[in-house]
PDB file of C-alpha atoms in Angstrom:
ATOM      1  CA  GLN A   1     117.491 -25.182  -2.429  1.00 79.00           C
ATOM      2  CA  LEU A   2     114.814 -22.582  -3.132  1.00 87.00           C
ATOM      3  CA  PRO A   3     115.832 -19.155  -4.500  1.00 94.00           C
ATOM      4  CA  VAL A   4     114.491 -17.455  -1.363  1.00 90.00           C
ATOM      5  CA  ASP A   5     116.740 -19.651   0.791  1.00 92.00           C
ATOM      6  CA  THR A   6     119.750 -18.784  -1.348  1.00 94.00           C
ATOM      7  CA  ALA A   7     118.926 -15.069  -1.047  1.00 95.00           C
ATOM      8  CA  LEU A   8     118.480 -15.289   2.728  1.00 94.00           C
ATOM      9  CA  GLN A   9     121.828 -17.031   3.077  1.00 95.00           C
ATOM     10  CA  ALA A  10     123.481 -14.344   0.936  1.00 96.00           C
ATOM     11  CA  PHE A  11     121.950 -11.544   3.041  1.00 95.00           C
ATOM     12  CA  HIS A  12     122.968 -13.322   6.215  1.00 95.00           C
ATOM     13  CA  ASN A  13     126.546 -13.758   4.991  1.00 96.00           C
ATOM     14  CA  GLU A  14     126.732 -10.115   3.910  1.00 97.00           C
ATOM     15  CA  PHE A  15     125.256  -8.478   7.030  1.00 96.00           C
ATOM     16  CA  LYS A  16     126.147 -11.125   9.638  1.00 95.00           C
ATOM     17  CA  PRO A  17     123.213 -10.378  11.970  1.00 96.00           C
ATOM     18  CA  ASP A  18     123.224 -11.733  15.515  1.00 96.00           C
ATOM     19  CA  LEU A  19     119.723 -13.132  15.050  1.00 95.00           C
ATOM     20  CA  TRP A  20     116.793 -13.201  12.664  1.00 96.00           C
ATOM     21  CA  ASN A  21     113.408 -11.692  13.453  1.00 94.00           C
ATOM     22  CA  LEU A  22     110.575 -13.665  11.875  1.00 91.00           C
ATOM     23  CA  ASN A  23     107.814 -11.105  11.905  1.00 81.00           C
ATOM     24  CA  THR A  24     105.002 -13.566  11.499  1.00 76.00           C
ATOM     25  CA  ILE A  25     104.333 -17.056  12.654  1.00 68.00           C
ATOM     26  CA  ALA A  26     103.672 -18.190   9.090  1.00 70.00           C
ATOM     27  CA  MET A  27     107.355 -18.754   8.322  1.00 83.00           C
ATOM     28  CA  PRO A  28     108.252 -22.307   9.341  1.00 89.00           C
ATOM     29  CA  GLU A  29     110.467 -22.756   6.268  1.00 90.00           C
ATOM     30  CA  THR A  30     112.528 -19.701   7.196  1.00 93.00           C
ATOM     31  CA  ALA A  31     112.831 -20.930  10.768  1.00 94.00           C
ATOM     32  CA  GLN A  32     114.018 -24.279   9.445  1.00 93.00           C
ATOM     33  CA  LEU A  33     116.721 -22.539   7.392  1.00 94.00           C
ATOM     34  CA  ALA A  34     117.815 -20.541  10.446  1.00 96.00           C
ATOM     35  CA  GLN A  35     118.058 -23.759  12.429  1.00 95.00           C
ATOM     36  CA  GLN A  36     120.120 -25.418   9.689  1.00 93.00           C
ATOM     37  CA  LEU A  37     122.497 -22.435   9.639  1.00 93.00           C
ATOM     38  CA  GLY A  38     122.673 -22.257  13.436  1.00 94.00           C
ATOM     39  CA  VAL A  39     121.233 -18.727  13.470  1.00 96.00           C
ATOM     40  CA  PRO A  40     119.152 -17.800  16.533  1.00 97.00           C
ATOM     41  CA  TYR A  41     115.766 -16.310  15.707  1.00 97.00           C
ATOM     42  CA  VAL A  42     112.832 -14.579  17.359  1.00 95.00           C
ATOM     43  CA  VAL A  43     109.239 -15.225  16.300  1.00 91.00           C
ATOM     44  CA  HIS A  44     106.920 -12.207  16.494  1.00 87.00           C
ATOM     45  CA  PHE A  45     103.400 -13.328  15.748  1.00 76.00           C
ATOM     46  CA  HIS A  46      99.905 -11.926  15.536  1.00 70.00           C
ATOM     47  CA  GLU A  47      97.969 -14.627  13.698  1.00 64.00           C
ATOM     48  CA  LEU A  48      98.866 -17.792  15.572  1.00 60.00           C
ATOM     49  CA  ILE A  49      95.487 -19.473  15.114  1.00 68.00           C
ATOM     50  CA  SER A  50      95.259 -18.822  11.380  1.00 70.00           C
ATOM     51  CA  ALA A  51      98.802 -20.141  10.880  1.00 64.00           C
ATOM     52  CA  LEU A  52      97.760 -23.454  12.325  1.00 70.00           C
ATOM     53  CA  ASP A  53      95.327 -23.788   9.425  1.00 78.00           C
ATOM     54  CA  GLU A  54      98.028 -23.027   6.827  1.00 81.00           C
ATOM     55  CA  TYR A  55     100.903 -25.215   7.993  1.00 83.00           C
ATOM     56  CA  PRO A  56     101.211 -28.678   9.473  1.00 86.00           C
ATOM     57  CA  ALA A  57     101.256 -28.559  13.268  1.00 84.00           C
ATOM     58  CA  PRO A  58     104.711 -30.234  13.526  1.00 92.00           C
ATOM     59  CA  ALA A  59     106.278 -27.479  11.353  1.00 90.00           C
ATOM     60  CA  VAL A  60     104.775 -24.733  13.542  1.00 86.00           C
ATOM     61  CA  GLU A  61     105.824 -26.574  16.699  1.00 90.00           C
ATOM     62  CA  ARG A  62     109.439 -26.895  15.465  1.00 93.00           C
ATOM     63  CA  MET A  63     109.485 -23.194  14.618  1.00 91.00           C
ATOM     64  CA  LEU A  64     108.171 -22.162  18.033  1.00 90.00           C
ATOM     65  CA  THR A  65     110.294 -24.530  20.086  1.00 94.00           C
ATOM     66  CA  GLY A  66     113.448 -23.555  18.157  1.00 96.00           C
ATOM     67  CA  ALA A  67     112.988 -19.822  18.699  1.00 96.00           C
ATOM     68  CA  SER A  68     115.189 -17.909  21.122  1.00 96.00           C
ATOM     69  CA  ARG A  69     112.210 -15.753  22.067  1.00 95.00           C
ATOM     70  CA  LEU A  70     108.500 -15.607  21.263  1.00 91.00           C
ATOM     71  CA  ILE A  71     106.653 -12.311  21.069  1.00 88.00           C
ATOM     72  CA  GLY A  72     102.880 -12.615  20.876  1.00 81.00           C
ATOM     73  CA  CYS A  73     100.559  -9.732  20.219  1.00 75.00           C
ATOM     74  CA  ALA A  74      96.899 -10.695  20.111  1.00 68.00           C
ATOM     75  CA  ASP A  75      93.709 -10.315  22.095  1.00 67.00           C
ATOM     76  CA  ILE A  76      93.438 -14.069  22.426  1.00 62.00           C
TER      77      ILE A  76
END
C-alpha cells in the first residue's frame, strides 16, 4: 500500500466523514481506495478532457461510475 493510501485511511478513521470529495477528476487511485473501503465519494471536476490524457480511460470510467455524485464545472 502506498503511503498516501495509508494516510488517507488514517484520516478517514480519525474523522469518520460521511463521504469523500475528490476535488479533481485526476484522482482515480483515490476513488479506487474509497471504493475498496466502501466510502461514498463525490467527484468535482474542471479538467475532464485533460484527465483523459493522463489516465487510462477504464480508470477514469470506474471513478466516474462509482461516484455518488458528479459535479462538473466547465465551459465545454
